[in-house]
Every structure is written in structure tokens, then in C-alpha cells.
XYZ file of C-alpha atoms in Angstrom:
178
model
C 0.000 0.000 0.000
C 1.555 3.504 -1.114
C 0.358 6.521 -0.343
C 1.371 9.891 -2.009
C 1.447 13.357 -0.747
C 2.209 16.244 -2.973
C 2.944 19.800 -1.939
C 3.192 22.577 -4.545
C 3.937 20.022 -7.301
C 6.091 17.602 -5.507
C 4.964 14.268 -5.127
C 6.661 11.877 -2.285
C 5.997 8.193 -2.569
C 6.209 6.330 1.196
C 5.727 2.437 0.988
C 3.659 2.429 4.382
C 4.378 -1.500 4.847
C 8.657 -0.972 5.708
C 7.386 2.248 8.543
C 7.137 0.173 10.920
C 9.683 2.121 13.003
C 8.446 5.324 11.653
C 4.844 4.559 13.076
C 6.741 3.039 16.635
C 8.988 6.662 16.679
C 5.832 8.388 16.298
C 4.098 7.047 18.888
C 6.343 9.281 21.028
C 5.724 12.836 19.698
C 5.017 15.332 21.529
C 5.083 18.842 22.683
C 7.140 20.657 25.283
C 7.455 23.770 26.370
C 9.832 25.852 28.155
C 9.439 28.637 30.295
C 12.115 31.158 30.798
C 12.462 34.893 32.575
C 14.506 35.726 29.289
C 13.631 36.582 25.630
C 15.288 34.425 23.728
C 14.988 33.561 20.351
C 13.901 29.023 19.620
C 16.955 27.474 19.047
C 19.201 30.006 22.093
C 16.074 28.448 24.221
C 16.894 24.794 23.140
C 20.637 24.975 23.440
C 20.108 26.333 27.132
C 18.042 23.357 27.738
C 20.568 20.966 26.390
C 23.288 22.543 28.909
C 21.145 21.954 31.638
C 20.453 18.645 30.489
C 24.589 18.350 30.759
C 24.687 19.589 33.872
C 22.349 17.482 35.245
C 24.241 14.350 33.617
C 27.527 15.325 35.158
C 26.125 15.797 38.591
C 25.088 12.020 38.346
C 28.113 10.988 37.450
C 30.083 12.451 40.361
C 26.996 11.210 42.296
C 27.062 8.115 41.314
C 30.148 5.922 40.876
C 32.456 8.011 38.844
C 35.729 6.079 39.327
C 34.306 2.708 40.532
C 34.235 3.292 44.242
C 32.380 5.472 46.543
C 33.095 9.874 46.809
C 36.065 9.487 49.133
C 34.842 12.011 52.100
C 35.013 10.950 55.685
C 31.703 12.796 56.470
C 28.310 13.659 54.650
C 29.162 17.618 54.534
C 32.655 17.119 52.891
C 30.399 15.496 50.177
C 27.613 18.225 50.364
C 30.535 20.582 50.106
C 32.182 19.394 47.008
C 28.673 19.132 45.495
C 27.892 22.450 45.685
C 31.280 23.426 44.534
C 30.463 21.460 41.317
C 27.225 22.898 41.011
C 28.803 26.799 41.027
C 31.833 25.393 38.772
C 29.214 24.327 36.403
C 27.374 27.339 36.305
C 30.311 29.437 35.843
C 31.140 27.061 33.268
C 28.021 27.666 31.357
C 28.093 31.826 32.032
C 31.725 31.550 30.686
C 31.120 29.768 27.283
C 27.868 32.198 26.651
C 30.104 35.066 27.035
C 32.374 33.621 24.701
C 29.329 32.707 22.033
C 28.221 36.404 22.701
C 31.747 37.988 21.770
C 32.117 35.753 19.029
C 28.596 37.072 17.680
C 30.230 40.260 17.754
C 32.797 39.459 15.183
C 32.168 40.211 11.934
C 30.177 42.943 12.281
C 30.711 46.359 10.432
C 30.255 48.945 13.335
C 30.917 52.188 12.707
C 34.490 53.311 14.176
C 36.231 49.834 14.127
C 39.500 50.116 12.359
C 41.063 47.859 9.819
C 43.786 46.292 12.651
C 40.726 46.065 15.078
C 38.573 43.381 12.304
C 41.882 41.596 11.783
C 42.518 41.607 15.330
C 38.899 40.451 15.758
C 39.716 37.435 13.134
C 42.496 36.607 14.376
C 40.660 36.340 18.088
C 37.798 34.132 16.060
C 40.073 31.859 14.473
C 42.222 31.283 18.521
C 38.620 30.867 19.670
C 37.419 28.165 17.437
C 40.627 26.351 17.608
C 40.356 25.869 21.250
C 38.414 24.337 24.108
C 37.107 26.365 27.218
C 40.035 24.655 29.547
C 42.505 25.551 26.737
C 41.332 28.882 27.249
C 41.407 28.745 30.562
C 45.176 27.288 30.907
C 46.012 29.795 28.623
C 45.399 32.946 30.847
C 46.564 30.755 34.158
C 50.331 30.821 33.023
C 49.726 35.123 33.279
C 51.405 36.162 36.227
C 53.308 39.584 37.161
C 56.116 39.764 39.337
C 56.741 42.835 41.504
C 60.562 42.787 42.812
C 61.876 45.624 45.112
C 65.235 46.270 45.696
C 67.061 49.284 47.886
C 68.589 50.102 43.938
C 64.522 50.341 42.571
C 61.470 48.547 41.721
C 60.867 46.307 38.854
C 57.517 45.165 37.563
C 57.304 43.169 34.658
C 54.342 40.643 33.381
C 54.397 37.608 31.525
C 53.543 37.721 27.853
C 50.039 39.491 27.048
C 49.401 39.427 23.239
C 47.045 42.310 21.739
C 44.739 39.375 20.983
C 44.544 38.570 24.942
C 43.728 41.908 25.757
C 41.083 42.495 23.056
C 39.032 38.931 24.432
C 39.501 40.469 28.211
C 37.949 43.519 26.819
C 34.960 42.162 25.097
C 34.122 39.574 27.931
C 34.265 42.844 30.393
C 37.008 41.890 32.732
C 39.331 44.708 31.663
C 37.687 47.891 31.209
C 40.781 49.996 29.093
């Protein structure tokens, strides 16, 4: 038994009698609907979903039996502790990488008073993004530091490197303000 369907002059022939997993898979449609205190636009709603969904799994992971054996705390607190450390890890996890979507939406765009070295900067900021992963990132800015030695001859200050391309990302996620 085939049936055909045609929409503006396209015709789709379905042999009904092989759908038998088509017809179990739709036995599970549905709707859902999320609720939210943000605009957001259907597929920015979805993905937020989707990271709660991962932080959910992860939390039942480290709940469960990560490693094979029990959490290794002596007492229930010491667990309750390095739960809720996970959970604001996590969240600062998923803050962090929707800053970084957000300043990647930024590139590319023609604003008026960006100069030529600023859009190559920008692309050359894109392309170090998409390359990496958010603990890449993260290592990256650890290895930072700035030394402050004083002597009775003077004072010496000196950082480690910090690329134009650093300082640019700092900007844009709003830690540095310059």
C-alpha cells in the first residue's frame, strides 16, 4: 500500500508496509514547552536546555560511581561541600562559554568606528577561539602572572607575555575595562 502526498507540485511516494519504526517513533511525539524569565529567540532556548540537560548528567556521574568506588569524604558535609562546589563550577562554566558565544557574535560585524587592525585583530581572536576548548582557554590565561621585585637600587615590575589578541578577548568579555 503507497500513499502519495504532494505539496506545490512535488509528489513523495512512502511504501507504508517498511514504517514500521516510523509509526513506533511516532508514537512518542510530543510537545514541550519551556518557560524562561529571558527573551530568547527558539533554538538560544533549546541549546540552554541541552546545557542543563549536561549539567544534570555530570552531577550524576560524580553522584554516582564516577571512578568505581564510593566519593572518598570521611563525612556527609565534605560530600555536600564538594557538590555544591560542582554545582557553582558548572554554572560558571556555562556563564563563561555564553560570554564567549556572545563575543564571538560580535565578530564580523561592520560597526561604525572599528579600524582595519581592530577586524583583523577580531579574526584573528575568532580563528584562537574556534581552535580551542574552554580549559585551553582557561590554561592559557593561568600561566599570566606579574612579578613585583623591590630592591634598595629600585622597583621592577614586569608581566608575563600578554598578546594584543589577549587583551582584546579580556575587553569584550568585560574583565578589563581599558
Amino acid at each position: 500500500m503507497a500513499q502519495k502526498c504532494s505539496l506545490k507540485n512535488v509528489q513523495i511516494g512512502l511504501d507504508m508496509g517498511t514504517t514500521s519504526a516510523i509509526t513506533e517513533a511516532k508514537r512518542y511525539f510530543g510537545y514541550f514547552a519551556l518557560v524562561s524569565n529571558q527573551t530568547m529567540d527558539t533554538f538560544t532556548a533549546l541549546e540552554n536546555y541541552r546545557l542543563r540537560e549536561k549539567i544534570e548528567e555530570l552531577f550524576a556521574v560524580q553522584k554516582g560511581r564516577l571512578d568505581g568506588a564510593r566519593p572518598r569524604t570521611w563525612y556527609p558535609d565534605n560530600l555536600r561541600g564538594r557538590q555544591f562546589t560542582q554545582f557553582i563550577s558548572l554554572g560558571y562554566h556555562c556563564f563563561l562559554m555564553k560570554k564567549i558565544k556572545e563575543v564571538q557574535a560580535k565578530f564580523g560585524k561592520n560597526e561604525s568606528g572599528k579600524t582595519k587592525s581592530l577586524i583583523k585583530l577580531e579574526k584573528k581572536l575568532g580563528n584562537w577561539l574556534a581552535q580551542r576548548s574552554l580549559a585551553q582557554i582557561l590554561d592559557w590565561f593561568d600561566c599570566i602572572e606579574t612579578t613585583k621585585v623591590q630592591t634598595a637600587m629600585g622597583s621592577y615590575r614586569w608581566s608575563t607575555e600578554s598578546v594584543a589578541r589577549d587583551r582584546l578577548f579580556l575587553k569584550y568579555l568585560g574583565v578589563v575595562t581599558e
